mmCIF file of C-alpha atoms in Angstrom:
data_model
loop_
_atom_site.group_PDB
_atom_site.id
_atom_site.type_symbol
_atom_site.label_atom_id
_atom_site.label_comp_id
_atom_site.label_asym_id
_atom_site.label_seq_id
_atom_site.Cartn_x
_atom_site.Cartn_y
_atom_site.Cartn_z
ATOM 1 C CA MET A 6 0.000 0.000 0.000
ATOM 2 C CA THR A 7 1.323 3.429 -0.861
ATOM 3 C CA THR A 8 1.400 6.146 1.724
ATOM 4 C CA ALA A 9 -1.118 8.916 1.101
ATOM 5 C CA VAL A 10 0.426 12.304 0.363
ATOM 6 C CA PRO A 11 -0.830 15.519 -1.227
ATOM 7 C CA ALA A 12 -1.415 15.285 -4.956
ATOM 8 C CA ALA A 13 1.302 17.862 -5.578
ATOM 9 C CA ALA A 14 3.893 15.410 -4.325
ATOM 10 C CA GLN A 15 2.750 12.915 -6.926
ATOM 11 C CA THR A 16 2.591 15.245 -9.931
ATOM 12 C CA GLY A 17 4.805 18.214 -9.128
ATOM 13 C CA GLY A 18 8.199 16.681 -9.931
ATOM 14 C CA PRO A 19 10.340 13.602 -9.557
ATOM 15 C CA ARG A 20 10.965 13.911 -5.818
ATOM 16 C CA TRP A 21 9.030 13.671 -2.625
ATOM 17 C CA THR A 22 10.253 16.055 0.031
ATOM 18 C CA PRO A 23 12.259 14.763 2.991
ATOM 19 C CA GLN A 24 9.461 15.952 5.254
ATOM 20 C CA GLN A 25 6.918 13.806 3.416
ATOM 21 C CA ALA A 26 9.187 10.774 3.573
ATOM 22 C CA GLN A 27 9.857 11.301 7.263
ATOM 23 C CA GLY A 28 6.150 11.716 7.935
ATOM 24 C CA ALA A 29 5.347 8.482 6.131
ATOM 25 C CA LEU A 30 7.982 6.612 8.136
ATOM 26 C CA LYS A 31 7.216 8.133 11.531
ATOM 27 C CA ASP A 32 5.891 5.535 13.952
ATOM 28 C CA ALA A 33 5.501 3.058 11.070
ATOM 29 C CA LYS A 34 4.358 -0.338 12.320
ATOM 30 C CA ASP A 35 4.615 -2.175 8.997
ATOM 31 C CA THR A 36 7.542 -2.639 6.649
ATOM 32 C CA LYS A 37 8.217 0.370 4.426
ATOM 33 C CA LEU A 38 10.166 0.723 1.189
ATOM 34 C CA VAL A 39 11.764 4.059 0.322
ATOM 35 C CA LEU A 40 12.928 4.692 -3.235
ATOM 36 C CA LEU A 41 16.064 6.718 -2.597
ATOM 37 C CA GLY A 42 17.099 6.994 -6.252
ATOM 38 C CA THR A 43 15.023 6.126 -9.318
ATOM 39 C CA ALA A 44 17.238 7.010 -12.297
ATOM 40 C CA GLY A 45 19.022 4.500 -14.476
ATOM 41 C CA ALA A 46 22.529 5.108 -15.871
ATOM 42 C CA PRO A 47 25.562 6.800 -14.269
ATOM 43 C CA VAL A 48 24.647 10.306 -15.431
ATOM 44 C CA PRO A 49 25.186 13.120 -12.883
ATOM 45 C CA GLY A 50 23.270 16.350 -12.592
ATOM 46 C CA ARG A 51 19.727 15.045 -13.022
ATOM 47 C CA SER A 52 16.855 15.754 -10.634
ATOM 48 C CA ARG A 53 16.598 12.017 -9.949
ATOM 49 C CA GLN A 54 19.399 10.310 -8.028
ATOM 50 C CA MET A 55 20.996 7.083 -9.190
ATOM 51 C CA THR A 56 19.509 3.769 -8.131
ATOM 52 C CA SER A 57 19.191 3.009 -4.432
ATOM 53 C CA HIS A 58 16.532 1.860 -1.970
ATOM 54 C CA VAL A 59 16.073 1.318 1.739
ATOM 55 C CA MET A 60 13.608 -0.991 3.474
ATOM 56 C CA LEU A 61 12.690 -0.270 7.094
ATOM 57 C CA SER A 62 11.235 -3.094 9.174
ATOM 58 C CA ASN A 63 10.973 -3.363 12.930
ATOM 59 C CA GLY A 64 13.520 -0.590 13.358
ATOM 60 C CA SER A 65 16.122 -2.195 11.074
ATOM 61 C CA ALA A 66 17.175 -0.759 7.720
ATOM 62 C CA TYR A 67 18.247 -2.718 4.659
ATOM 63 C CA VAL A 68 19.803 -0.839 1.723
ATOM 64 C CA LEU A 69 19.651 -2.227 -1.809
ATOM 65 C CA ASP A 70 22.118 -0.666 -4.268
ATOM 66 C CA CYS A 71 24.297 2.364 -3.697
ATOM 67 C CA GLY A 72 24.170 4.705 -6.662
ATOM 68 C CA MET A 73 25.493 8.240 -6.260
ATOM 69 C CA GLY A 74 23.370 10.095 -3.727
ATOM 70 C CA VAL A 75 22.456 7.148 -1.514
ATOM 71 C CA THR A 76 24.062 8.547 1.652
ATOM 72 C CA ASP A 77 22.347 11.937 1.461
ATOM 73 C CA GLN A 78 19.041 10.346 0.488
ATOM 74 C CA TYR A 79 19.243 7.859 3.359
ATOM 75 C CA ALA A 80 19.850 10.738 5.771
ATOM 76 C CA ARG A 81 16.903 12.670 4.346
ATOM 77 C CA THR A 82 14.532 9.858 5.317
ATOM 78 C CA GLY A 83 15.328 10.437 8.974
ATOM 79 C CA ILE A 84 16.258 6.785 9.459
ATOM 80 C CA PRO A 85 19.239 6.754 11.845
ATOM 81 C CA PHE A 86 22.475 5.242 10.560
ATOM 82 C CA SER A 87 22.463 3.078 13.680
ATOM 83 C CA ALA A 88 19.479 1.256 12.143
ATOM 84 C CA LEU A 89 21.463 0.153 9.070
ATOM 85 C CA LYS A 90 21.809 -3.607 9.282
ATOM 86 C CA SER A 91 22.710 -4.830 5.787
ATOM 87 C CA ILE A 92 23.637 -3.579 2.321
ATOM 88 C CA PHE A 93 22.852 -5.509 -0.855
ATOM 89 C CA ILE A 94 24.362 -4.856 -4.298
ATOM 90 C CA THR A 95 22.698 -6.160 -7.463
ATOM 91 C CA HIS A 96 25.664 -5.746 -9.815
ATOM 92 C CA HIS A 97 28.841 -3.810 -10.406
ATOM 93 C CA HIS A 98 27.809 -0.867 -12.531
ATOM 94 C CA ALA A 99 28.577 2.607 -11.226
ATOM 95 C CA ASP A 100 24.934 3.680 -10.892
ATOM 96 C CA HIS A 101 24.473 0.786 -8.440
ATOM 97 C CA ASN A 102 27.722 0.600 -6.462
ATOM 98 C CA ILE A 103 29.667 3.872 -6.732
ATOM 99 C CA GLU A 104 28.667 5.105 -3.257
ATOM 100 C CA TYR A 105 28.899 1.761 -1.424
ATOM 101 C CA GLY A 106 32.196 2.623 0.255
ATOM 102 C CA PRO A 107 31.271 6.222 1.120
ATOM 103 C CA LEU A 108 28.011 4.997 2.686
ATOM 104 C CA LEU A 109 30.043 2.744 4.973
ATOM 105 C CA VAL A 110 32.484 5.437 6.109
ATOM 106 C CA ILE A 111 29.992 8.297 6.440
ATOM 107 C CA GLY A 112 27.510 5.910 8.052
ATOM 108 C CA TRP A 113 30.137 4.820 10.585
ATOM 109 C CA ILE A 114 30.995 8.425 11.460
ATOM 110 C CA ASN A 115 27.286 8.995 12.077
ATOM 111 C CA GLY A 116 26.562 6.004 14.272
ATOM 112 C CA MET A 117 26.416 2.951 12.005
ATOM 113 C CA HIS A 118 27.161 -0.213 13.975
ATOM 114 C CA LEU A 119 30.336 -2.127 13.189
ATOM 115 C CA ASP A 120 28.441 -5.378 12.589
ATOM 116 C CA VAL A 121 26.808 -4.142 9.377
ATOM 117 C CA ARG A 122 26.877 -6.797 6.646
ATOM 118 C CA ALA A 123 27.189 -6.550 2.868
ATOM 119 C CA PHE A 124 25.985 -8.920 0.153
ATOM 120 C CA GLY A 125 26.573 -8.884 -3.588
ATOM 121 C CA PRO A 126 28.365 -10.396 -6.556
ATOM 122 C CA PRO A 127 32.109 -11.025 -6.595
ATOM 123 C CA PRO A 128 34.505 -9.326 -6.206
ATOM 124 C CA LEU A 129 32.631 -7.480 -3.428
ATOM 125 C CA LYS A 130 35.009 -8.781 -0.745
ATOM 126 C CA GLN A 131 38.069 -7.483 -2.573
ATOM 127 C CA MET A 132 36.359 -4.193 -3.380
ATOM 128 C CA THR A 133 35.468 -3.716 0.281
ATOM 129 C CA GLU A 134 38.983 -4.556 1.468
ATOM 130 C CA ASP A 135 40.487 -2.195 -1.094
ATOM 131 C CA PHE A 136 38.199 0.629 -0.019
ATOM 132 C CA MET A 137 38.931 0.061 3.666
ATOM 133 C CA ARG A 138 42.639 0.161 2.872
ATOM 134 C CA ALA A 139 42.282 3.357 0.848
ATOM 135 C CA TYR A 140 40.386 5.114 3.649
ATOM 136 C CA LYS A 141 42.329 3.760 6.622
ATOM 137 C CA THR A 142 44.009 7.123 7.212
ATOM 138 C CA THR A 143 40.656 8.905 7.159
ATOM 139 C CA VAL A 144 39.175 6.414 9.620
ATOM 140 C CA ASP A 145 42.227 6.578 11.878
ATOM 141 C CA PHE A 146 41.965 10.367 12.171
ATOM 142 C CA TRP A 147 38.372 10.064 13.408
ATOM 143 C CA VAL A 148 39.347 7.275 15.801
ATOM 144 C CA GLU A 149 42.143 9.369 17.295
ATOM 145 C CA ASP A 150 40.100 12.551 17.485
ATOM 146 C CA LEU A 151 36.778 11.193 18.764
ATOM 147 C CA LYS A 152 37.925 7.968 20.452
ATOM 148 C CA MET A 153 35.639 5.906 18.233
ATOM 149 C CA LYS A 154 35.955 2.185 17.629
ATOM 150 C CA PRO A 155 37.564 1.898 14.182
ATOM 151 C CA LEU A 156 35.831 0.662 11.060
ATOM 152 C CA VAL A 157 38.444 -1.801 9.841
ATOM 153 C CA ALA A 158 36.390 -4.421 7.995
ATOM 154 C CA VAL A 159 32.887 -5.331 6.884
ATOM 155 C CA ASP A 160 31.350 -8.797 6.976
ATOM 156 C CA VAL A 161 30.886 -9.483 3.251
ATOM 157 C CA GLN A 162 29.061 -12.446 1.725
ATOM 158 C CA GLU A 163 29.475 -12.818 -2.019
ATOM 159 C CA VAL A 164 26.496 -14.070 -4.022
ATOM 160 C CA SER A 165 27.262 -15.967 -7.217
ATOM 161 C CA ALA A 166 24.197 -18.157 -7.718
ATOM 162 C CA ALA A 167 20.445 -18.182 -7.294
ATOM 163 C CA GLY A 168 19.093 -19.259 -3.928
ATOM 164 C CA PRO A 169 18.899 -18.205 -0.282
ATOM 165 C CA VAL A 170 21.164 -15.305 0.693
ATOM 166 C CA THR A 171 20.550 -14.534 4.361
ATOM 167 C CA GLN A 172 17.921 -14.540 7.080
ATOM 168 C CA ASP A 173 17.469 -12.694 10.359
ATOM 169 C CA ASP A 174 14.640 -11.945 12.785
ATOM 170 C CA ASN A 175 12.961 -9.589 10.295
ATOM 171 C CA VAL A 176 13.506 -10.932 6.795
ATOM 172 C CA LYS A 177 14.465 -13.829 4.563
ATOM 173 C CA VAL A 178 16.428 -12.781 1.458
ATOM 174 C CA SER A 179 16.909 -14.765 -1.736
ATOM 175 C CA ALA A 180 18.517 -13.966 -5.083
ATOM 176 C CA ILE A 181 18.261 -14.876 -8.754
ATOM 177 C CA ILE A 182 20.589 -14.437 -11.705
ATOM 178 C CA VAL A 183 19.306 -11.959 -14.313
ATOM 179 C CA GLU A 184 20.350 -11.062 -17.863
ATOM 180 C CA HIS A 185 22.521 -7.941 -18.019
ATOM 181 C CA PRO A 186 25.418 -8.711 -20.378
ATOM 182 C CA PRO A 187 28.344 -8.512 -20.152
ATOM 183 C CA VAL A 188 27.901 -8.198 -16.364
ATOM 184 C CA LYS A 189 28.044 -11.611 -14.706
ATOM 185 C CA PRO A 190 26.628 -12.294 -12.271
ATOM 186 C CA ALA A 191 23.904 -9.664 -12.112
ATOM 187 C CA LEU A 192 21.304 -10.265 -9.429
ATOM 188 C CA GLY A 193 17.680 -9.717 -8.580
ATOM 189 C CA TYR A 194 16.576 -10.028 -4.959
ATOM 190 C CA ARG A 195 13.452 -10.920 -3.014
ATOM 191 C CA PHE A 196 12.898 -9.792 0.578
ATOM 192 C CA ASP A 197 10.258 -11.715 2.509
ATOM 193 C CA PHE A 198 9.424 -9.760 5.639
ATOM 194 C CA LYS A 199 6.857 -10.963 8.157
ATOM 195 C CA ASP A 200 4.197 -8.591 6.859
ATOM 196 C CA ARG A 201 5.030 -8.134 3.166
ATOM 197 C CA SER A 202 7.296 -9.323 0.367
ATOM 198 C CA ILE A 203 9.281 -7.013 -1.916
ATOM 199 C CA ALA A 204 11.039 -8.183 -5.086
ATOM 200 C CA PHE A 205 13.616 -6.258 -7.132
ATOM 201 C CA SER A 206 14.439 -7.086 -10.731
ATOM 202 C CA GLY A 207 17.849 -5.449 -10.745
ATOM 203 C CA ASP A 208 19.041 -4.467 -14.224
ATOM 204 C CA THR A 209 17.901 -7.063 -16.723
ATOM 205 C CA ALA A 210 16.511 -7.857 -20.119
ATOM 206 C CA PRO A 211 12.978 -9.327 -19.933
ATOM 207 C CA SER A 212 13.361 -12.379 -17.718
ATOM 208 C CA GLU A 213 11.043 -15.202 -16.758
ATOM 209 C CA ALA A 214 13.299 -15.700 -13.754
ATOM 210 C CA VAL A 215 12.059 -12.359 -12.409
ATOM 211 C CA ALA A 216 8.426 -13.394 -12.829
ATOM 212 C CA LYS A 217 9.132 -16.644 -11.016
ATOM 213 C CA MET A 218 11.043 -14.945 -8.187
ATOM 214 C CA ALA A 219 8.320 -12.330 -7.697
ATOM 215 C CA LYS A 220 5.458 -14.834 -7.727
ATOM 216 C CA GLY A 221 2.795 -13.621 -5.317
ATOM 217 C CA ALA A 222 4.921 -10.759 -3.949
ATOM 218 C CA ASP A 223 3.239 -7.682 -2.551
ATOM 219 C CA VAL A 224 5.569 -5.339 -4.443
ATOM 220 C CA LEU A 225 7.745 -5.752 -7.529
ATOM 221 C CA VAL A 226 10.248 -2.969 -8.170
ATOM 222 C CA HIS A 227 11.266 -3.376 -11.801
ATOM 223 C CA GLU A 228 13.578 -1.394 -14.034
ATOM 224 C CA ALA A 229 11.731 0.244 -16.934
ATOM 225 C CA MET A 230 12.835 1.479 -20.346
ATOM 226 C CA TYR A 231 10.665 3.731 -22.517
ATOM 227 C CA VAL A 232 11.943 2.872 -25.965
ATOM 228 C CA PRO A 233 10.623 5.868 -27.979
ATOM 229 C CA ALA A 234 12.402 8.310 -25.663
ATOM 230 C CA ILE A 235 15.621 6.295 -25.772
ATOM 231 C CA GLU A 236 15.536 6.339 -29.574
ATOM 232 C CA THR A 237 15.000 10.110 -29.598
ATOM 233 C CA TYR A 238 17.818 10.626 -27.111
ATOM 234 C CA ILE A 239 20.310 8.521 -29.098
ATOM 235 C CA ARG A 240 19.501 10.296 -32.365
ATOM 236 C CA GLY A 241 19.961 13.618 -30.594
ATOM 237 C CA GLU A 242 23.372 12.555 -29.293
ATOM 238 C CA ILE A 243 24.439 11.452 -32.774
ATOM 239 C CA ALA A 244 23.315 14.808 -34.182
ATOM 240 C CA LYS A 245 25.563 16.531 -31.629
ATOM 241 C CA GLY A 246 28.519 14.565 -32.963
ATOM 242 C CA ARG A 247 28.780 11.794 -30.391
ATOM 243 C CA PRO A 248 30.723 8.922 -32.058
ATOM 244 C CA ILE A 249 28.119 6.184 -31.628
ATOM 245 C CA LYS A 250 25.968 4.196 -34.015
ATOM 246 C CA PHE A 251 22.224 4.105 -33.465
ATOM 247 C CA GLU A 252 21.962 0.377 -34.186
ATOM 248 C CA ASP A 253 24.805 -0.552 -31.843
ATOM 249 C CA LEU A 254 23.523 1.406 -28.869
ATOM 250 C CA MET A 255 19.920 0.261 -29.327
ATOM 251 C CA ALA A 256 21.118 -3.348 -29.556
ATOM 252 C CA HIS A 257 22.869 -2.865 -26.219
ATOM 253 C CA MET A 258 19.789 -1.318 -24.595
ATOM 254 C CA LYS A 259 17.513 -4.119 -25.774
ATOM 255 C CA ALA A 260 19.961 -6.815 -24.622
ATOM 256 C CA ASP A 261 20.350 -5.310 -21.139
ATOM 257 C CA HIS A 262 17.081 -3.629 -20.179
ATOM 258 C CA THR A 263 13.334 -4.221 -20.130
ATOM 259 C CA PRO A 264 10.816 -2.192 -22.158
ATOM 260 C CA VAL A 265 7.981 -1.037 -19.954
ATOM 261 C CA GLU A 266 5.480 -3.178 -21.913
ATOM 262 C CA ASP A 267 7.412 -6.284 -20.884
ATOM 263 C CA VAL A 268 7.577 -5.045 -17.303
ATOM 264 C CA GLY A 269 3.770 -5.095 -17.230
ATOM 265 C CA ARG A 270 3.680 -8.588 -18.681
ATOM 266 C CA ILE A 271 6.163 -9.888 -16.116
ATOM 267 C CA ALA A 272 4.255 -8.303 -13.236
ATOM 268 C CA GLN A 273 0.991 -9.825 -14.440
ATOM 269 C CA GLU A 274 2.595 -13.249 -14.777
ATOM 270 C CA ALA A 275 4.016 -12.934 -11.261
ATOM 271 C CA GLY A 276 0.639 -11.971 -9.826
ATOM 272 C CA VAL A 277 2.059 -9.158 -7.698
ATOM 273 C CA LYS A 278 -0.210 -6.632 -6.008
ATOM 274 C CA THR A 279 1.822 -3.513 -6.808
ATOM 275 C CA LEU A 280 4.278 -2.765 -9.599
ATOM 276 C CA VAL A 281 6.802 0.028 -9.055
ATOM 277 C CA LEU A 282 8.546 1.356 -12.163
ATOM 278 C CA SER A 283 12.041 2.521 -11.264
ATOM 279 C CA HIS A 284 15.598 2.703 -12.625
ATOM 280 C CA LEU A 285 13.866 4.718 -15.341
ATOM 281 C CA ILE A 286 15.589 4.825 -18.724
ATOM 282 C CA PRO A 287 15.786 7.566 -19.833
ATOM 283 C CA ALA A 288 15.289 9.487 -16.588
ATOM 284 C CA PHE A 289 13.903 12.633 -18.197
ATOM 285 C CA ASP A 290 11.562 14.817 -16.173
ATOM 286 C CA GLY A 291 9.586 15.566 -19.338
ATOM 287 C CA ILE A 292 8.171 12.027 -19.574
ATOM 288 C CA SER A 293 4.847 12.043 -17.718
ATOM 289 C CA ASP A 294 3.741 9.382 -15.267
ATOM 290 C CA ASP A 295 0.906 8.469 -17.622
ATOM 291 C CA THR A 296 3.389 7.915 -20.441
ATOM 292 C CA TRP A 297 5.427 5.549 -18.280
ATOM 293 C CA ARG A 298 2.356 3.765 -16.961
ATOM 294 C CA ALA A 299 0.364 3.267 -20.155
ATOM 295 C CA PRO A 300 2.465 0.512 -21.803
ATOM 296 C CA ALA A 301 2.538 -1.530 -18.579
ATOM 297 C CA GLU A 302 -1.234 -1.153 -18.160
ATOM 298 C CA LYS A 303 -1.754 -3.105 -21.364
ATOM 299 C CA TYR A 304 -0.747 -6.234 -19.456
ATOM 300 C CA PHE A 305 -0.750 -5.558 -15.713
ATOM 301 C CA LYS A 306 -4.080 -4.968 -13.993
ATOM 302 C CA GLY A 307 -2.828 -4.218 -10.492
ATOM 303 C CA GLU A 308 -1.542 -0.958 -8.999
ATOM 304 C CA ILE A 309 1.239 0.715 -11.002
ATOM 305 C CA ILE A 310 3.443 3.321 -9.332
ATOM 306 C CA VAL A 311 5.929 5.461 -11.251
ATOM 307 C CA GLY A 312 8.815 5.737 -8.818
ATOM 308 C CA LYS A 313 9.952 9.093 -7.463
ATOM 309 C CA ASP A 314 12.946 9.843 -5.273
ATOM 310 C CA LEU A 315 12.114 9.569 -1.545
ATOM 311 C CA MET A 316 8.736 7.989 -2.308
ATOM 312 C CA VAL A 317 7.561 5.675 0.474
ATOM 313 C CA VAL A 318 5.762 2.516 -0.646
#
């Protein structure tokens, strides 16, 4: 169920305000999903942040993907960094992992517990160790100055195959392998909380594995590509002199991402209650919610939400 907010928050731009997000999370008794960043591709300067999410359940926070902006967006929700329990990465593209390390260090400075865990595809362990080594001096200065316990390592579990990932008192997490060449493995995740289930496609071409994973879920968050706008964008870039070929770039997009029509079909096949369109490609403000929603509505008869930054679902 979406949280009720004024209509202006739904139609007046790509973001909810921090105050609206905080209000929706205040005293929440059920599990909440916050879309921290809803833009696909590692392109800076847009009104939408790069892909990231946080789920809040029973006072514990679980972050999925760490695109640029995740740390600020997390803070804007009002969720304390001490609540952060686990971080999950779907795949190693910059719009999904570039702020993983900074989230750890800034989170630690602001109260994140040292037993935070991280999950994701290889080489996440090596990446984490390399980042900790690179920022050891920074951490040591804070330790000396504020007498803090040092952040020296993170408990990392690499995920290379479909199946169970982890389980705690709040949630059971499982993963699937999705199609996002040449990235291997690229993951989708399902989070089964006590009161609701939330599935994430990750970045993928249309995949029956996603429909199977999301079967009966309350919420499916699926990447979405609006092909006409992508075609217009590519032709515009070529006209500006960018050295790319239309056919080559469109072949890449179709091999790696899911047109919004197929997103609707997958959601209908999965039988989910709510479909959230996110990781929007292209993430242009000029594309209306109705334009995003219409192709999916041809197939999916449940609730369709066009994701906005800081939206609480």
